[in-house]
Amino acid sequence: KEHKEHKEHKEHKEHKEPKEHKEHKENKDSKEHKDKKDKKDKKEDKDTKEDAPKEVAAATSTSMLQSMMAAPPPEVGKAKDKKDKKDKKDKKEDKDKKDKDDTKDDKAKDTKDKVPGGKTPGKDEAETFWNDLFLPVGENEPDASAVAEAAERRRQQEAAEAEADKKQAETMTAEAKRREEELGPVDETAAEVQMAREAAVELDPLRPRQVALTGKHVEVLRADGERWLRRFERLAPNASIVVQRGVEPGSWEANITGTQPGAARRAELCLRSLFASLSGETVQVRVLPEDEDDERIEVLEIPEGGDGSVLLQRIMESCEVTAAFFHEKEPVRPRPPTTQAQIDLGRLLGLATGQTVEIRFEQEWYHARVIGFTDNGLVRVEWFGGEGAEAQVSPIDVRPSSNSPEILHPMHGRLVLIGDLRQRTAAKFQAMAAVDRRVPGHFSDLFPPKPRGQLFGFDLDVVELPPGDGGACARMASKIIAASEAVVEVLSKKAFIAGEPEERRRARAFLTTLVPNAGPFGDAHGIPEELADFCSKVRVPALVVATVAGANRTNLSSIEDETRCLTFWLPQGTQISSDGGVLVAGGAMCAIGDRVEAQWAGEWSAATLLGQGSDPELVRVTWDVDGTEQDIAPDAVRPAGSKTRAVASGPKKTGAWAQGTRVLAVIGNEKSRRSCIFKVMALTENCSPGIWTGSLEDAEKEARDGKPEEEVFIGVEAAKHEGTPAEMEWLRTSMAGQHAMTGAARASGAAIQIVGSAFFFAGFPAQRQRGREYVQWACKSRMQQGIARFQAGGAGGKPLSVVDADMRDDVTVMVVVQAQMEFLRPERLAAIEQETEVMLVFDDGGGSILERGSKRLLICGDQDLMRQKALRRVNYFVAGAAPAATAPGAPSSSEREPALRGLGGPGPGAAPVKRPFEQDAGQDAKRMRPAGPAVAKSDARVVLKSIPWPDTINQWGQLQNKVWAGHPKLQRGWIRCWSRSQDSEYYLRLSDKQTTFNIQDVLA
């Protein structure tokens, strides 16, 4: 039976019309039906239009008849009603029929589009039925894996929908909570509790801090070699910062932790102060910082009249501090009281009492707060920043606030300075002076700084300037600060002084005595006693005084700026030197207490020199005849006996010296005074060649104030140049040579000056030795190319070769390949030298075997931290080229200096930043190093048997610490070697290859 039905069905399918014919027929029928319908609709419209005038006429006639007969015939009204009902029914049927036809056509179209091949759904179902009927058993059963996959997809979809619903619910809850918080606390008590909680969180000394940053903030931290990030490290010891990306795209955050209570809070204030000052904003906090909160924080109240007078960025540039204005946050205000009727009215308007909104006023939108609603549908608001001003506005002029109200940043109020005591005080004085210029007398008269009351240590004073000052102290303020090493600020007729007791005494002497009474060309009547120990004197031939001073004192003023000293001409005829010696007739110098001959009544009589007389131009002697004392002119005294010390010998007794001398007093720290004297000598030597270089020993004594080397703290050496005249000319006249001299002085820590054909060095012995070596290296490495070419190949074509570079503790070696040289452009290396206070030179390897095209870069400097910093900077520039070889223990070239990283503070007990003079004084010849564990003394013979025998001097140098571990230290420039023939060690001097077997000759 089933087979028969299948056969009949198959025959029926074969007699079906072709698909195209059927579709054509269906389209034709549909078109004919549509045409008939359109014709019918047009006919009905035409009939309606034709009947309209008739109906109007009939209505008019009926109206006339009604007016004539007073009662209308009932047939007319019934006929009209029937006609209207029929028309409405026909129109409704036509509309329903049309909608049904359109729906049928849309369904047919959709079915045709959805069914593949244009087949009808009935046909597909039939074919599917008969095809499935005759499939083999099991083929129409669903695949188990497909069912499992579908179930898994459904499960994942359901889980995703559940997760989405959960997130949506959380978002809605958070949004509701945010809106609730935006309305404010419910009452005054809740507002006070909220503010107390915020204050407790701010003041928590142990809580880690998070500071939200923007991309602009991150760029600030990256700029200028991360100098602001490094300042943060110095100002926030015992704290560390890690900067990382935030959750939101483009956002950053700084995570700050501290190792001591309060360290994280100080670091947070420091970071927020930095960003606020650089962007011209203020810092908003719940609790304003106080002086007592932290030993590194100081506050200053700036009056409203001084708004904008304090330039924060300038203060931060000149002082090692962060400075910003702090303002207290607006008090937390409870939501306005309301009723249920007000709440319902607000819901109708989409607003709520206490909500922050924006109000349109003359096409501009302003922030306000909803405080209620009126009975006539207006919104009552309170303006932000309007001191409680209220208004009633239409709801169409109110919209929910899309952002927070703009915070005003007035540049007055509480100024917070963060840094060490000296730098904070200098910044505070600058701010006070700026305000006094805007509001005269505010700080100088009304609110002067108060002394700390410290008998010893750092404190401050307020000094009244003398009436005859005439503004001289204000003009010379920066030089007074440099020469006295005190913090000084001049405000009108007063001066604020801060520093150690000696520093304050020196500044007071400058401000009250020396500077106000000095002449227009720097002439002084004498040196105050408070400055005597801080003063040196140098003689200048009278013939070259004008040249040394320069037009309008320009030369001396420039020297003062370079050396951080102040100079004054002493009265003519002054012959007293700072060591108590006296220049007498013939240019000879006699010490106080020396036996001399003095002229009295035209005869020379025996006397004893006592020193300076009551007048600076006279000297006092005691006559041996009767023991009386008398002041006489220096020319009336001559040396007697062997105790006379002739300082001015040779050409100094004649020539330029024969015309008389002027004494120039130089005031400043000892190293600065030596450098200033060197420059004055150089000017004098240019005018009168040989006046100082004729006797270098006498010149050294003059620079040491006539004292021997062992009696001075900063020693002096003078030596003739050992190179070629071309090298000396290059160093003296070319810009590259002057830069090389400056770099050598900066890296060695010594003061270096060319005087005529000689070099003068001032500093500790080790500094002077490094200075001599660095100058020679600079000549050989840079002379041909200048600073524009940091390459080997100096004068005479001989490249620089430092054979002991690997063994020196003031040199870090880095091997660079040719591909890296293009990254080490001259301006980059010059910037690194300036930033890190090192000298960078290339040499040929110093006996080491280098790959072809490679060179050694020598990073020279006394401070190891600065050398490592310079090495990181060099690696940063060459990171894109081939790897560079570095000294053992130094960072590899692959370790690029990160553009932004977390930096830890120096740690507990970090020493404060020292002033330049303190840093110089701390660099002793034998630099102090942390004491490490004792190293056992090695047996050199045994160690040498266990390793390959060294073949070169360089290999011997690299093995010094291994073969002779724990042995006594040798003098600089000497190394130990081993003699096979003598089977003992000997000592080699690298400079001239001199050898000795006597260890006593070479021990340090």
Coordinates of C-alpha atoms in Angstrom, one line a residue, residues 374-812:
T374 CA 6.8 75.5 43.7
D375 CA 3.0 74.8 43.5
N376 CA 2.9 76.2 40.0
G377 CA 5.6 73.8 38.7
L378 CA 8.7 75.9 38.9
V379 CA 12.0 74.6 40.2
R380 CA 13.7 76.2 43.2
V381 CA 17.5 76.2 42.9
E382 CA 20.5 77.5 44.8
W383 CA 23.4 78.7 42.7
F384 CA 26.9 77.3 43.3
G385 CA 29.4 79.9 44.3
G386 CA 26.6 82.4 44.8
E387 CA 26.8 82.4 48.6
G388 CA 23.3 81.0 49.0
A389 CA 21.6 82.9 46.2
E390 CA 18.3 81.2 45.2
A391 CA 16.1 81.4 42.1
Q392 CA 13.0 79.9 40.6
V393 CA 13.3 78.6 37.0
S394 CA 11.1 76.8 34.5
P395 CA 11.7 73.0 34.2
I396 CA 12.6 73.5 30.5
D397 CA 15.7 75.5 31.7
V398 CA 16.9 72.7 34.0
R399 CA 18.9 69.6 33.1
P400 CA 20.8 67.1 35.2
S401 CA 24.5 68.0 35.6
S402 CA 26.7 65.9 33.3
N403 CA 29.9 66.9 35.1
S404 CA 31.1 68.2 38.4
P405 CA 30.9 72.0 39.2
E406 CA 34.0 73.9 38.2
I407 CA 36.4 74.3 41.1
L408 CA 37.8 77.8 41.5
H409 CA 41.5 78.0 42.0
P410 CA 42.4 81.2 43.8
M411 CA 46.1 81.7 44.0
H412 CA 46.1 82.9 47.6
G413 CA 45.4 81.3 51.0
R414 CA 47.5 78.5 52.5
L415 CA 50.8 78.0 50.6
V416 CA 52.3 74.6 51.4
L417 CA 56.1 74.1 50.9
I418 CA 57.6 70.6 51.0
G419 CA 61.3 70.1 51.2
D420 CA 64.2 70.3 53.5
L421 CA 64.6 73.2 56.0
R422 CA 67.1 75.3 54.0
Q423 CA 65.2 75.0 50.7
R424 CA 61.8 75.6 52.3
T425 CA 63.1 78.7 54.0
A426 CA 64.5 80.1 50.7
A427 CA 61.2 79.4 49.0
K428 CA 59.3 81.1 51.8
F429 CA 61.4 84.2 51.6
Q430 CA 60.8 84.4 47.9
A431 CA 57.1 84.2 48.4
M432 CA 57.2 86.8 51.1
A433 CA 59.1 89.2 48.8
A434 CA 56.7 88.6 46.0
V435 CA 53.7 89.5 48.2
D436 CA 55.4 92.5 49.6
R437 CA 55.9 93.9 46.2
R438 CA 52.1 93.6 45.7
V439 CA 51.0 94.5 49.2
P440 CA 53.8 96.7 50.7
G441 CA 54.7 96.0 54.3
H442 CA 52.6 92.8 54.7
F443 CA 55.5 90.6 55.7
S444 CA 58.3 93.1 56.2
D445 CA 56.2 95.0 58.8
L446 CA 53.1 93.1 59.8
F447 CA 54.0 89.5 59.6
P448 CA 57.8 89.0 59.6
P449 CA 59.2 85.5 59.9
K450 CA 59.7 84.4 63.5
P451 CA 63.1 83.0 64.6
R452 CA 63.1 79.4 65.8
G453 CA 65.0 80.3 68.9
Q454 CA 67.9 77.9 68.2
L455 CA 71.1 78.9 69.9
F456 CA 73.0 76.5 67.6
G457 CA 72.0 75.2 64.2
F458 CA 69.8 76.7 61.5
D459 CA 67.8 79.7 62.4
L460 CA 66.7 83.1 60.9
D461 CA 67.1 86.8 61.7
V462 CA 65.5 90.0 60.6
V463 CA 68.0 92.8 59.8
E464 CA 67.4 96.5 59.4
L465 CA 69.3 97.9 56.5
P466 CA 71.4 101.1 57.0
P467 CA 69.9 104.4 55.8
G468 CA 72.7 104.8 53.1
D469 CA 71.9 101.5 51.5
G470 CA 70.3 103.0 48.4
G471 CA 69.2 99.7 47.1
A472 CA 72.7 98.2 46.9
C473 CA 71.9 95.2 49.0
A474 CA 68.8 94.4 46.9
R475 CA 70.9 94.6 43.7
M476 CA 73.7 92.4 45.2
A477 CA 71.3 90.0 46.9
S478 CA 72.1 86.9 44.8
K479 CA 75.9 87.5 45.2
I480 CA 75.5 88.0 48.9
I481 CA 73.7 84.7 49.1
A482 CA 76.5 82.9 47.1
A483 CA 79.4 84.5 49.0
S484 CA 77.9 84.2 52.6
E485 CA 76.2 80.8 51.9
A486 CA 73.2 82.1 53.8
V487 CA 69.6 82.4 52.7
V488 CA 68.9 86.1 52.2
E489 CA 65.9 88.1 50.9
V490 CA 65.7 91.9 50.9
L491 CA 62.3 93.5 51.5
S492 CA 62.3 97.2 51.4
K493 CA 64.3 98.4 54.3
K494 CA 64.7 95.0 55.9
A495 CA 66.5 91.8 55.1
F496 CA 65.6 88.3 56.1
I497 CA 68.6 86.1 56.9
A498 CA 68.6 82.3 57.5
G499 CA 71.3 79.8 58.0
E500 CA 73.9 78.5 60.4
P501 CA 75.3 81.0 63.0
E502 CA 78.5 81.7 61.0
E503 CA 76.5 82.0 57.7
R504 CA 74.1 84.6 59.3
R505 CA 77.1 86.6 60.8
R506 CA 78.7 86.8 57.3
A507 CA 75.4 87.8 55.7
R508 CA 74.8 90.4 58.3
A509 CA 78.3 91.9 57.8
F510 CA 77.7 92.1 54.0
L511 CA 74.3 93.8 54.5
T512 CA 75.1 96.2 57.2
T513 CA 78.7 97.2 56.6
L514 CA 80.5 96.1 53.5
V515 CA 78.0 96.4 50.6
P516 CA 76.2 99.6 51.6
N517 CA 79.5 101.4 52.2
A518 CA 81.3 100.2 49.1
G519 CA 82.0 102.6 46.3
P520 CA 80.6 102.4 42.8
F521 CA 83.7 100.4 41.6
G522 CA 83.7 98.1 44.6
D523 CA 86.1 100.1 46.8
A524 CA 86.0 99.2 50.5
H525 CA 87.6 100.9 53.5
G526 CA 88.4 97.5 55.0
I527 CA 87.1 94.0 55.6
P528 CA 84.9 93.5 58.7
E529 CA 86.2 91.2 61.3
E530 CA 83.2 88.8 60.8
L531 CA 84.6 88.1 57.2
A532 CA 88.3 88.0 58.0
D533 CA 88.4 84.2 58.0
F534 CA 86.4 84.0 54.8
C535 CA 88.6 86.3 52.9
S536 CA 91.7 86.0 50.7
K537 CA 93.7 88.8 49.0
V538 CA 95.6 89.0 45.8
R539 CA 97.8 91.7 44.5
V540 CA 97.2 93.3 41.2
P541 CA 99.7 95.7 39.5
A542 CA 98.4 99.2 39.5
L543 CA 99.0 99.4 35.7
V544 CA 96.4 96.6 35.0
V545 CA 93.8 97.4 37.6
A546 CA 91.5 98.9 35.0
T547 CA 91.9 96.0 32.7
V548 CA 91.2 93.4 35.4
A549 CA 88.1 95.3 36.6
G550 CA 86.8 96.0 33.1
A551 CA 84.5 98.8 31.9
N552 CA 82.0 99.5 34.7
R553 CA 83.5 96.5 36.6
T554 CA 82.1 94.0 34.0
N555 CA 85.1 91.6 34.3
L556 CA 85.0 91.3 38.0
S557 CA 81.3 91.0 38.0
S558 CA 81.5 88.1 35.6
I559 CA 84.2 86.4 37.7
E560 CA 82.0 86.9 40.8
D561 CA 79.1 85.1 39.1
E562 CA 81.2 82.2 37.9
T563 CA 83.0 81.7 41.2
R564 CA 80.2 82.6 43.7
C565 CA 82.4 85.2 45.4
L566 CA 82.4 88.9 46.1
T567 CA 85.4 91.1 45.4
F568 CA 86.4 94.5 46.8
W569 CA 89.3 96.8 46.2
L570 CA 91.1 97.8 49.4
P571 CA 92.5 101.3 49.8
Q572 CA 95.6 102.2 47.8
G573 CA 98.8 101.5 49.7
T574 CA 97.3 98.5 51.6
Q575 CA 100.0 96.0 51.9
I576 CA 98.7 93.6 54.5
S577 CA 98.1 90.0 53.4
S578 CA 95.6 87.8 55.0
D579 CA 98.2 85.6 56.7
G580 CA 99.5 88.5 58.8
G581 CA 102.5 89.1 56.6
V582 CA 103.5 92.6 55.6
L583 CA 104.8 93.8 52.2
V584 CA 107.6 96.2 52.9
A585 CA 110.1 98.1 50.8
G586 CA 111.3 96.3 47.7
G587 CA 108.3 94.0 47.5
A588 CA 109.6 91.8 50.3
M589 CA 107.2 90.1 52.7
C590 CA 107.9 89.9 56.4
A591 CA 106.0 87.9 58.9
I592 CA 104.6 89.3 62.1
G593 CA 107.2 89.1 64.8
D594 CA 110.1 89.2 62.3
R595 CA 113.2 91.4 63.0
V596 CA 113.2 94.4 60.7
E597 CA 114.9 97.7 60.2
A598 CA 112.7 100.8 60.3
Q599 CA 113.6 104.3 59.2
W600 CA 113.3 107.0 61.8
A601 CA 114.8 110.5 61.4
G602 CA 116.6 109.4 58.3
E603 CA 118.3 106.5 60.0
W604 CA 117.6 102.8 59.9
S605 CA 117.2 101.3 63.4
A606 CA 116.4 97.8 64.6
A607 CA 112.7 97.0 65.3
T608 CA 110.2 94.2 65.5
L609 CA 107.2 94.0 63.2
L610 CA 103.9 93.9 65.0
G611 CA 101.4 93.9 62.1
Q612 CA 98.9 96.3 60.7
G613 CA 98.6 99.8 62.2
S614 CA 95.6 101.8 63.2
D615 CA 95.4 103.0 59.6
P616 CA 95.2 100.2 56.9
E617 CA 97.9 102.0 55.0
L618 CA 100.4 101.9 57.9
V619 CA 102.2 99.1 59.8
R620 CA 103.1 99.0 63.5
V621 CA 106.6 98.3 64.8
T622 CA 108.3 98.1 68.2
W623 CA 111.7 99.9 68.5
D624 CA 114.4 97.9 70.0
V625 CA 116.0 101.0 71.6
D626 CA 113.2 101.8 74.0
G627 CA 110.4 99.3 73.3
T628 CA 108.0 101.9 72.2
E629 CA 105.4 101.2 69.4
Q630 CA 104.8 103.4 66.3
D631 CA 102.8 103.3 63.1
I632 CA 104.9 104.0 60.0
A633 CA 104.7 103.6 56.3
P634 CA 105.6 100.2 54.8
D635 CA 108.1 101.8 52.6
A636 CA 110.0 102.8 55.7
V637 CA 110.5 99.2 56.7
R638 CA 113.0 96.7 55.2
P639 CA 113.8 93.1 56.0
A640 CA 116.7 92.3 58.3
G641 CA 118.3 89.0 59.0
S642 CA 117.5 85.6 57.5
K643 CA 113.8 85.5 58.6
T644 CA 112.7 87.8 55.8
R645 CA 110.5 86.0 53.2
A646 CA 110.8 87.5 49.8
V647 CA 107.7 86.6 47.9
A648 CA 108.0 89.0 45.1
S649 CA 111.3 88.0 43.4
G650 CA 112.7 88.3 40.0
P651 CA 110.6 90.4 37.6
K652 CA 108.1 91.2 40.4
K653 CA 110.5 93.7 41.9
T654 CA 110.6 95.7 38.7
G655 CA 108.4 96.2 35.6
A656 CA 104.6 96.1 36.4
W657 CA 105.2 95.7 40.1
A658 CA 107.5 98.8 40.3
Q659 CA 104.5 101.1 39.6
G660 CA 102.7 99.9 42.8
T661 CA 99.9 97.5 43.5
R662 CA 96.3 97.3 44.5
V663 CA 95.0 94.6 46.8
L664 CA 91.8 92.8 45.8
A665 CA 89.9 91.2 48.6
V666 CA 88.0 88.0 47.6
I667 CA 85.3 86.8 49.9
G668 CA 83.7 83.3 49.7
N669 CA 84.3 79.7 50.6
E670 CA 87.9 78.5 50.2
K671 CA 87.6 76.6 47.0
S672 CA 85.6 79.5 45.4
R673 CA 88.3 82.0 46.5
R674 CA 91.0 79.9 44.9
S675 CA 89.1 79.8 41.6
C676 CA 88.5 83.5 41.7
I677 CA 92.2 84.3 42.4
F678 CA 93.1 82.0 39.4
K679 CA 90.9 84.0 37.1
V680 CA 92.3 87.4 38.3
M681 CA 95.8 86.0 37.8
A682 CA 94.9 84.9 34.3
L683 CA 93.7 88.5 33.4
T684 CA 96.9 89.9 35.0
E685 CA 99.1 87.5 33.0
N686 CA 97.4 88.4 29.8
C687 CA 98.3 92.1 30.3
S688 CA 101.8 91.4 31.7
P689 CA 103.1 88.0 30.5
G690 CA 105.4 86.3 33.0
I691 CA 104.2 88.3 36.0
W692 CA 102.9 85.1 37.6
T693 CA 104.2 82.3 35.5
G694 CA 107.8 83.6 36.0
S695 CA 107.8 82.0 39.4
L696 CA 105.1 79.3 39.8
E697 CA 106.1 78.7 43.4
D698 CA 105.5 82.4 44.3
A699 CA 102.1 82.2 42.4
E700 CA 101.1 79.2 44.5
K701 CA 101.9 81.0 47.7
E702 CA 99.9 84.0 46.6
A703 CA 96.9 81.8 45.8
R704 CA 97.3 80.0 49.2
D705 CA 97.2 83.4 51.1
G706 CA 101.0 83.1 51.7
K707 CA 100.5 79.9 53.8
P708 CA 102.2 76.6 53.2
E709 CA 100.4 73.7 51.7
E710 CA 99.9 71.8 55.0
E711 CA 98.2 74.7 56.6
V712 CA 95.4 75.2 54.1
F713 CA 92.3 73.1 53.6
I714 CA 92.1 73.5 49.8
G715 CA 95.6 73.1 48.3
V716 CA 97.0 74.7 45.2
E717 CA 99.3 73.3 42.4
A718 CA 100.7 75.0 39.3
A719 CA 102.4 73.2 36.5
K720 CA 103.6 74.0 33.0
H721 CA 101.7 72.4 30.1
E722 CA 103.5 69.2 29.0
G723 CA 101.8 69.0 25.6
T724 CA 102.1 70.9 22.4
P725 CA 101.5 74.7 22.0
A726 CA 98.6 73.7 19.7
E727 CA 96.9 71.9 22.5
M728 CA 97.3 74.9 24.8
E729 CA 95.9 77.2 22.1
W730 CA 93.0 74.9 21.5
L731 CA 92.2 74.8 25.2
R732 CA 92.5 78.5 25.7
T733 CA 90.7 79.9 22.7
S734 CA 88.3 77.5 21.1
M735 CA 84.8 76.9 22.4
A736 CA 85.4 73.1 22.3
G737 CA 88.6 73.5 24.4
Q738 CA 86.8 75.7 27.0
H739 CA 84.0 73.1 27.2
A740 CA 86.6 70.4 27.7
M741 CA 88.2 72.4 30.6
T742 CA 84.8 72.9 32.2
G743 CA 84.0 69.2 31.9
A744 CA 87.3 68.1 33.3
A745 CA 86.9 70.5 36.3
R746 CA 83.3 69.3 36.9
A747 CA 84.2 65.6 36.7
S748 CA 87.4 65.8 38.8
G749 CA 86.0 68.1 41.5
A750 CA 89.0 70.5 41.2
A751 CA 89.2 74.1 40.2
I752 CA 91.2 74.3 36.9
Q753 CA 92.4 77.5 35.2
I754 CA 94.9 78.3 32.5
V755 CA 97.3 81.2 33.5
G756 CA 99.6 82.1 30.7
S757 CA 101.3 78.8 29.7
A758 CA 100.6 77.0 33.0
F759 CA 97.8 75.1 34.5
F760 CA 96.6 76.0 38.1
F761 CA 94.7 73.4 40.1
A762 CA 92.9 73.8 43.4
G763 CA 91.3 71.1 45.5
F764 CA 92.2 68.0 47.5
P765 CA 95.3 66.1 46.3
A766 CA 93.2 63.3 44.6
Q767 CA 91.0 66.0 42.9
R768 CA 94.1 67.8 41.6
Q769 CA 95.6 64.6 40.2
R770 CA 92.4 63.7 38.4
G771 CA 92.1 67.2 37.1
R772 CA 95.6 67.0 35.5
E773 CA 94.8 63.6 33.9
Y774 CA 91.4 64.6 32.6
V775 CA 92.7 67.7 30.9
Q776 CA 95.4 65.6 29.1
W777 CA 92.7 63.0 28.1
A778 CA 90.4 65.8 26.8
C779 CA 93.3 67.2 24.6
K780 CA 94.1 63.9 23.1
S781 CA 90.5 62.7 22.6
R782 CA 88.8 65.9 21.4
M783 CA 91.3 68.4 20.1
Q784 CA 91.0 67.5 16.4
Q785 CA 87.2 67.3 16.3
G786 CA 86.3 69.5 19.3
I787 CA 83.3 68.7 21.3
A788 CA 81.3 68.1 18.1
R789 CA 83.2 64.9 17.6
F790 CA 83.7 62.7 20.7
Q791 CA 86.3 60.5 19.0
A792 CA 89.9 59.6 19.4
G793 CA 92.6 61.1 17.4
G794 CA 94.0 64.2 19.1
A795 CA 97.0 66.2 18.4
G796 CA 99.7 64.6 16.3
G797 CA 97.3 61.8 15.2
K798 CA 97.9 59.9 18.4
P799 CA 94.7 58.5 19.9
L800 CA 94.0 58.5 23.6
S801 CA 95.0 55.3 25.3
V802 CA 94.3 54.9 29.0
V803 CA 96.0 51.6 30.0
D804 CA 94.8 51.6 33.5
A805 CA 91.1 52.5 32.8
D806 CA 89.9 49.1 33.9
M807 CA 91.7 49.4 37.2
R808 CA 90.7 52.9 38.2
D809 CA 87.9 53.6 40.7
D810 CA 87.0 56.9 39.0
V811 CA 86.4 55.4 35.5
T812 CA 83.6 53.2 34.1

